[in-house]
mmCIF file with all atom_site columns, C-alpha atoms in Angstrom:
data_model
loop_
_atom_site.group_PDB
_atom_site.id
_atom_site.type_symbol
_atom_site.label_atom_id
_atom_site.label_alt_id
_atom_site.label_comp_id
_atom_site.label_asym_id
_atom_site.label_entity_id
_atom_site.label_seq_id
_atom_site.pdbx_PDB_ins_code
_atom_site.Cartn_x
_atom_site.Cartn_y
_atom_site.Cartn_z
_atom_site.occupancy
_atom_site.B_iso_or_equiv
_atom_site.pdbx_formal_charge
_atom_site.auth_seq_id
_atom_site.auth_comp_id
_atom_site.auth_asym_id
_atom_site.auth_atom_id
_atom_site.pdbx_PDB_model_num
ATOM 1   C CA . MET A 1 1   ? -15.129 15.720 -11.493 1.00 0.00 ? 729 MET A CA 1
ATOM 2   C CA . PHE A 1 2   ? -15.173 15.205 -15.572 1.00 0.00 ? 730 PHE A CA 1
ATOM 3   C CA . PRO A 1 3   ? -16.612 17.031 -18.166 1.00 0.00 ? 731 PRO A CA 1
ATOM 4   C CA . ALA A 1 4   ? -19.914 15.245 -19.988 1.00 0.00 ? 732 ALA A CA 1
ATOM 5   C CA . LEU A 1 5   ? -18.721 12.768 -22.804 1.00 0.00 ? 733 LEU A CA 1
ATOM 6   C CA . THR A 1 6   ? -20.386 13.771 -26.119 1.00 0.00 ? 734 THR A CA 1
ATOM 7   C CA . GLY A 1 7   ? -17.931 12.523 -28.549 1.00 0.00 ? 735 GLY A CA 1
ATOM 8   C CA . PRO A 1 8   ? -15.144 9.933  -28.937 1.00 0.00 ? 736 PRO A CA 1
ATOM 9   C CA . ARG A 1 9   ? -12.271 12.302 -28.586 1.00 0.00 ? 737 ARG A CA 1
ATOM 10  C CA . GLU A 1 10  ? -14.132 13.274 -24.915 1.00 0.00 ? 738 GLU A CA 1
ATOM 11  C CA . ALA A 1 11  ? -14.255 9.443  -24.324 1.00 0.00 ? 739 ALA A CA 1
ATOM 12  C CA . LEU A 1 12  ? -10.678 8.739  -24.718 1.00 0.00 ? 740 LEU A CA 1
ATOM 13  C CA . THR A 1 13  ? -9.423  11.736 -22.704 1.00 0.00 ? 741 THR A CA 1
ATOM 14  C CA . HIS A 1 14  ? -11.500 10.584 -20.277 1.00 0.00 ? 742 HIS A CA 1
ATOM 15  C CA . ALA A 1 15  ? -10.566 6.863  -20.476 1.00 0.00 ? 743 ALA A CA 1
ATOM 16  C CA . LEU A 1 16  ? -6.865  8.275  -20.006 1.00 0.00 ? 744 LEU A CA 1
ATOM 17  C CA . ARG A 1 17  ? -8.085  10.579 -17.553 1.00 0.00 ? 745 ARG A CA 1
ATOM 18  C CA . VAL A 1 18  ? -9.307  7.366  -15.431 1.00 0.00 ? 746 VAL A CA 1
ATOM 19  C CA . ARG A 1 19  ? -6.402  4.999  -15.972 1.00 0.00 ? 747 ARG A CA 1
ATOM 20  C CA . LEU A 1 20  ? -3.771  8.028  -15.142 1.00 0.00 ? 748 LEU A CA 1
ATOM 21  C CA . LEU A 1 21  ? -5.748  7.964  -11.509 1.00 0.00 ? 749 LEU A CA 1
ATOM 22  C CA . CYS A 1 22  ? -5.323  4.502  -11.268 1.00 0.00 ? 750 CYS A CA 1
ATOM 23  C CA . VAL A 1 23  ? -1.676  4.332  -11.779 1.00 0.00 ? 751 VAL A CA 1
ATOM 24  C CA . ASN A 1 24  ? -0.413  7.264  -10.220 1.00 0.00 ? 752 ASN A CA 1
ATOM 25  C CA . PRO A 1 25  ? -2.716  9.751  -8.249  1.00 0.00 ? 753 PRO A CA 1
ATOM 26  C CA . VAL A 1 26  ? -0.092  12.311 -7.610  1.00 0.00 ? 754 VAL A CA 1
ATOM 27  C CA . ALA A 1 27  ? 0.597   12.500 -11.382 1.00 0.00 ? 755 ALA A CA 1
ATOM 28  C CA . PHE A 1 28  ? -2.966  12.952 -12.302 1.00 0.00 ? 756 PHE A CA 1
ATOM 29  C CA . ALA A 1 29  ? -3.724  15.222 -9.891  1.00 0.00 ? 757 ALA A CA 1
ATOM 30  C CA . ALA A 1 30  ? -0.820  17.244 -10.541 1.00 0.00 ? 758 ALA A CA 1
ATOM 31  C CA . ALA A 1 31  ? -2.239  16.869 -14.483 1.00 0.00 ? 759 ALA A CA 1
ATOM 32  C CA . PHE A 1 32  ? -5.214  18.219 -13.734 1.00 0.00 ? 760 PHE A CA 1
ATOM 33  C CA . VAL A 1 33  ? -5.039  21.039 -11.764 1.00 0.00 ? 761 VAL A CA 1
ATOM 34  C CA . ARG A 1 34  ? -2.696  22.050 -14.644 1.00 0.00 ? 762 ARG A CA 1
ATOM 35  C CA . SER A 1 35  ? -4.869  21.573 -17.316 1.00 0.00 ? 763 SER A CA 1
ATOM 36  C CA . PHE A 1 36  ? -6.922  23.681 -15.597 1.00 0.00 ? 764 PHE A CA 1
ATOM 37  C CA . THR A 1 37  ? -5.157  26.472 -14.306 1.00 0.00 ? 765 THR A CA 1
ATOM 38  C CA . GLY A 1 38  ? -2.739  26.720 -17.446 1.00 0.00 ? 766 GLY A CA 1
ATOM 39  C CA . ALA A 1 39  ? -0.189  27.688 -15.151 1.00 0.00 ? 767 ALA A CA 1
ATOM 40  C CA . LYS A 1 40  ? 3.571   26.691 -16.205 1.00 0.00 ? 768 LYS A CA 1
ATOM 41  C CA . ASP A 1 41  ? 5.789   24.048 -14.488 1.00 0.00 ? 769 ASP A CA 1
ATOM 42  C CA . GLU A 1 42  ? 7.919   27.822 -13.268 1.00 0.00 ? 770 GLU A CA 1
ATOM 43  C CA . ARG A 1 43  ? 7.824   26.952 -9.567  1.00 0.00 ? 771 ARG A CA 1
ATOM 44  C CA . PRO A 1 44  ? 5.877   23.721 -8.056  1.00 0.00 ? 772 PRO A CA 1
ATOM 45  C CA . PRO A 1 45  ? 3.544   25.709 -5.041  1.00 0.00 ? 773 PRO A CA 1
ATOM 46  C CA . PRO A 1 46  ? 4.264   25.337 -2.282  1.00 0.00 ? 774 PRO A CA 1
ATOM 47  C CA . PHE A 1 47  ? 3.776   22.719 0.881   1.00 0.00 ? 775 PHE A CA 1
ATOM 48  C CA . ASP A 1 48  ? 0.802   23.463 2.890   1.00 0.00 ? 776 ASP A CA 1
ATOM 49  C CA . ALA A 1 49  ? 2.464   22.792 6.459   1.00 0.00 ? 777 ALA A CA 1
ATOM 50  C CA . SER A 1 50  ? -0.808  22.611 8.471   1.00 0.00 ? 778 SER A CA 1
ATOM 51  C CA . LEU A 1 51  ? -0.953  18.698 6.628   1.00 0.00 ? 779 LEU A CA 1
ATOM 52  C CA . LEU A 1 52  ? 1.727   17.808 8.773   1.00 0.00 ? 780 LEU A CA 1
ATOM 53  C CA . ARG A 1 53  ? -1.009  17.912 11.790  1.00 0.00 ? 781 ARG A CA 1
ATOM 54  C CA . VAL A 1 54  ? -2.653  14.577 9.898   1.00 0.00 ? 782 VAL A CA 1
ATOM 55  C CA . LEU A 1 55  ? 0.016   13.246 7.749   1.00 0.00 ? 783 LEU A CA 1
ATOM 56  C CA . VAL A 1 56  ? 1.453   9.962  9.035   1.00 0.00 ? 784 VAL A CA 1
ATOM 57  C CA . CYS A 1 57  ? 4.183   7.683  7.099   1.00 0.00 ? 785 CYS A CA 1
ATOM 58  C CA . PRO A 1 58  ? 2.444   4.907  6.307   1.00 0.00 ? 786 PRO A CA 1
ATOM 59  C CA . LEU A 1 59  ? 4.806   2.650  7.294   1.00 0.00 ? 787 LEU A CA 1
ATOM 60  C CA . SER A 1 60  ? 5.331   3.461  11.209  1.00 0.00 ? 788 SER A CA 1
ATOM 61  C CA . LYS A 1 61  ? 1.981   5.610  11.568  1.00 0.00 ? 789 LYS A CA 1
ATOM 62  C CA . LYS A 1 62  ? 4.299   8.156  12.831  1.00 0.00 ? 790 LYS A CA 1
ATOM 63  C CA . ALA A 1 63  ? 4.538   12.074 13.018  1.00 0.00 ? 791 ALA A CA 1
ATOM 64  C CA . LEU A 1 64  ? 6.595   13.397 10.002  1.00 0.00 ? 792 LEU A CA 1
ATOM 65  C CA . ARG A 1 65  ? 8.616   16.914 9.549   1.00 0.00 ? 793 ARG A CA 1
ATOM 66  C CA . TYR A 1 66  ? 9.503   18.966 6.455   1.00 0.00 ? 794 TYR A CA 1
ATOM 67  C CA . ASP A 1 67  ? 12.166  20.053 4.980   1.00 0.00 ? 795 ASP A CA 1
ATOM 68  C CA . ALA A 1 68  ? 12.464  23.023 2.507   1.00 0.00 ? 796 ALA A CA 1
ATOM 69  C CA . GLN A 1 69  ? 15.614  22.274 0.949   1.00 0.00 ? 797 GLN A CA 1
ATOM 70  C CA . THR A 1 70  ? 14.983  18.219 -0.562  1.00 0.00 ? 798 THR A CA 1
ATOM 71  C CA . ASN A 1 71  ? 11.080  19.328 -0.225  1.00 0.00 ? 799 ASN A CA 1
ATOM 72  C CA . GLU A 1 72  ? 11.014  15.706 1.172   1.00 0.00 ? 800 GLU A CA 1
ATOM 73  C CA . LEU A 1 73  ? 8.224   14.871 4.379   1.00 0.00 ? 801 LEU A CA 1
ATOM 74  C CA . ILE A 1 74  ? 10.603  13.232 6.578   1.00 0.00 ? 802 ILE A CA 1
ATOM 75  C CA . ASN A 1 75  ? 10.612  10.342 9.144   1.00 0.00 ? 803 ASN A CA 1
ATOM 76  C CA . ASP A 1 76  ? 13.024  10.383 11.074  1.00 0.00 ? 804 ASP A CA 1
ATOM 77  C CA . GLU A 1 77  ? 12.984  6.848  12.835  1.00 0.00 ? 805 GLU A CA 1
ATOM 78  C CA . LEU A 1 78  ? 12.866  5.265  10.149  1.00 0.00 ? 806 LEU A CA 1
ATOM 79  C CA . GLY A 1 79  ? 15.386  7.091  7.916   1.00 0.00 ? 807 GLY A CA 1
ATOM 80  C CA . ILE A 1 80  ? 12.950  7.475  4.894   1.00 0.00 ? 808 ILE A CA 1
ATOM 81  C CA . ALA A 1 81  ? 12.759  10.717 3.104   1.00 0.00 ? 809 ALA A CA 1
ATOM 82  C CA . TYR A 1 82  ? 9.031   11.462 0.996   1.00 0.00 ? 810 TYR A CA 1
ATOM 83  C CA . PRO A 1 83  ? 9.030   13.911 -1.970  1.00 0.00 ? 811 PRO A CA 1
ATOM 84  C CA . VAL A 1 84  ? 6.566   16.551 -2.089  1.00 0.00 ? 812 VAL A CA 1
ATOM 85  C CA . VAL A 1 85  ? 6.088   16.599 -5.888  1.00 0.00 ? 813 VAL A CA 1
ATOM 86  C CA . HIS A 1 86  ? 3.561   20.450 -7.008  1.00 0.00 ? 814 HIS A CA 1
ATOM 87  C CA . GLY A 1 87  ? 2.516   20.580 -3.231  1.00 0.00 ? 815 GLY A CA 1
ATOM 88  C CA . ILE A 1 88  ? 1.228   17.288 -3.492  1.00 0.00 ? 816 ILE A CA 1
ATOM 89  C CA . PRO A 1 89  ? 3.167   14.744 -0.542  1.00 0.00 ? 817 PRO A CA 1
ATOM 90  C CA . ASN A 1 90  ? 4.130   11.549 -2.017  1.00 0.00 ? 818 ASN A CA 1
ATOM 91  C CA . MET A 1 91  ? 3.102   8.606  0.344   1.00 0.00 ? 819 MET A CA 1
ATOM 92  C CA . ILE A 1 92  ? 4.110   6.066  -1.160  1.00 0.00 ? 820 ILE A CA 1
ATOM 93  C CA . PRO A 1 93  ? 6.740   3.964  0.272   1.00 0.00 ? 821 PRO A CA 1
ATOM 94  C CA . GLN A 1 94  ? 8.374   2.947  -3.190  1.00 0.00 ? 822 GLN A CA 1
ATOM 95  C CA . ASP A 1 95  ? 8.812   5.974  -3.775  1.00 0.00 ? 823 ASP A CA 1
ATOM 96  C CA . ALA A 1 96  ? 10.236  7.555  -1.140  1.00 0.00 ? 824 ALA A CA 1
ATOM 97  C CA . ARG A 1 97  ? 14.095  7.234  -0.367  1.00 0.00 ? 825 ARG A CA 1
ATOM 98  C CA . LEU A 1 98  ? 16.132  6.095  2.503   1.00 0.00 ? 826 LEU A CA 1
ATOM 99  C CA . ILE A 1 99  ? 18.549  8.503  4.046   1.00 0.00 ? 827 ILE A CA 1
ATOM 100 C CA . GLN A 1 100 ? 21.216  8.561  6.170   1.00 0.00 ? 828 GLN A CA 1
ATOM 101 C CA . LYS A 1 101 ? 20.963  9.457  10.402  1.00 0.00 ? 829 LYS A CA 1
ATOM 102 C CA . GLU A 1 102 ? 23.021  11.175 11.361  1.00 0.00 ? 830 GLU A CA 1
ATOM 103 C CA . VAL A 1 103 ? 25.231  8.677  14.055  1.00 0.00 ? 831 VAL A CA 1
ATOM 104 C CA . ASP A 1 104 ? 26.409  10.130 17.075  1.00 0.00 ? 832 ASP A CA 1
ATOM 105 C CA . ALA A 1 105 ? 29.970  10.343 17.897  1.00 0.00 ? 833 ALA A CA 1
ATOM 106 C CA . GLN A 1 106 ? 30.938  9.079  21.205  1.00 0.00 ? 834 GLN A CA 1
#
């Protein structure tokens, strides 16, 4: 996964990558891909909708739907929105936001 460590600079870079991976895997993945592609942060990559077949809410284990306007995965049952960062879903419950459920006016 990482190049061979040939000196102190490479060892420090490796240590920082490992620490970032442990703290925030989504940020690590975004930084890792960006460093090798040389891509600018112009437009985030699109979310791959085929992932919805295997992704479920980590809290309720129910299916999610993708909202392209907000770039989030929505759990309508709990009213939670998980952000999609650089095409990668951030499924950490603490990073999700609560959304208002539509209340039927009867």
